[in-house]
Amino acid sequence: MREIRATLVEKQVELSDLQDGSLFLLVDAVTLGIRQFLTYQELLNRSDDAPRHPRFGGFYRPEDVRQSHFDALEVLRGHLSRCLGQVAANGGMDLPQEGLVKSYQDGWQLEAYESALI
């Protein structure tokens, strides 16, 4: 995930002359979503009092922490898919008729963004 974010930041630098352009703004939205997820994941890791798995370290997490992680992944998946859908629309490309991007092309999950601002 960190490597993907690093690649996106590189692309933002390449697009820095076009900061008002839709592609720059969409790459920024993707990058912000990933950063927010990574920050949330770090918070989960800090609050994890569960015993460490001898081979995998923090592999085991209590069910509520694990579910929070999966819920956050689902929000990120939807965010990234909607951003990619917008990139395709801006580029005049047809959306895939199946798969991850197509599965999330309903409305944006505004409540996820509103709670992040609080």
XYZ file of C-alpha atoms in Angstrom:
118
model
C 0.000 0.000 0.000
C 2.834 2.385 0.817
C 4.448 1.637 -2.556
C 1.208 2.491 -4.363
C 0.975 5.743 -2.439
C 4.602 6.575 -3.298
C 3.920 5.981 -7.005
C 0.865 8.209 -6.853
C 2.821 10.985 -5.150
C 5.399 10.733 -7.972
C 2.576 11.136 -10.492
C 1.314 14.175 -8.598
C 4.759 15.736 -8.889
C 4.700 15.054 -12.639
C 1.263 16.701 -12.849
C 2.178 19.622 -10.585
C 1.859 22.112 -13.445
C -1.761 20.992 -13.837
C -2.934 21.281 -10.223
C -6.319 22.613 -11.300
C -6.803 19.701 -13.692
C -9.186 16.873 -12.951
C -6.522 14.138 -13.214
C -4.311 15.839 -10.619
C -7.312 16.229 -8.295
C -8.349 12.593 -8.740
C -4.820 11.336 -8.052
C -4.866 13.559 -4.971
C -8.181 12.040 -3.860
C -6.784 8.516 -4.273
C -3.632 9.452 -2.362
C -5.637 11.021 0.464
C -7.799 7.910 0.761
C -4.751 5.667 1.018
C -3.080 7.994 3.539
C -6.213 8.057 5.675
C -6.412 4.255 5.613
C -2.727 3.892 6.559
C -3.197 6.336 9.444
C -6.217 4.366 10.634
C -4.272 1.119 10.372
C -1.483 2.600 12.495
C -4.049 3.564 15.134
C -5.377 0.002 15.162
C -1.863 -1.364 15.580
C -1.135 0.947 18.503
C -4.309 -0.031 20.340
C -3.811 -3.754 19.769
C -3.385 -5.430 23.188
C -3.928 -8.905 21.770
C -1.194 -11.494 22.225
C 1.250 -11.597 19.331
C 1.379 -14.621 17.093
C 4.892 -16.134 17.417
C 5.418 -16.319 13.653
C 3.337 -13.422 12.317
C 3.702 -10.856 15.107
C 0.487 -8.821 15.068
C -1.345 -11.288 12.824
C -3.986 -12.039 15.448
C -6.308 -9.221 16.427
C -9.466 -9.227 18.504
C -12.605 -9.653 16.421
C -13.784 -6.039 16.811
C -10.387 -4.653 15.738
C -10.250 -7.074 12.819
C -13.775 -6.067 11.757
C -12.850 -2.370 11.952
C -9.893 -3.081 9.684
C -12.097 -4.906 7.151
C -14.690 -2.111 7.270
C -11.983 0.465 6.584
C -10.682 -1.642 3.688
C -14.181 -1.740 2.217
C -14.471 2.053 2.395
C -11.035 2.407 0.768
C -11.963 -0.103 -1.952
C -15.084 1.897 -2.782
C -13.187 5.189 -2.710
C -10.463 3.945 -5.047
C -12.961 2.327 -7.411
C -15.054 5.491 -7.661
C -11.924 7.570 -8.287
C -10.851 5.178 -11.043
C -14.341 5.415 -12.508
C -13.974 9.194 -12.600
C -10.553 8.898 -14.265
C -12.134 6.687 -16.937
C -15.055 9.082 -17.397
C -12.726 12.075 -17.698
C -10.639 10.185 -20.237
C -13.714 9.304 -22.289
C -13.227 5.607 -21.607
C -15.978 3.084 -21.010
C -16.158 1.656 -17.520
C -15.456 -2.044 -17.167
C -18.691 -4.021 -17.262
C -17.563 -6.303 -14.438
C -15.110 -6.339 -11.580
C -14.163 -3.982 -8.813
C -14.622 -0.624 -10.543
C -18.067 -1.540 -11.883
C -19.172 -2.877 -8.472
C -18.748 0.518 -6.801
C -20.128 2.945 -9.347
C -23.223 3.793 -7.360
C -23.214 7.051 -5.386
C -20.254 8.129 -3.278
C -20.438 6.953 0.332
C -20.753 10.472 1.725
C -21.200 9.392 5.350
C -17.665 7.960 5.307
C -16.291 11.321 4.272
C -18.431 13.281 6.722
C -17.337 11.196 9.716
C -13.698 11.633 8.661
C -14.095 15.401 8.949
C -15.372 15.283 12.511
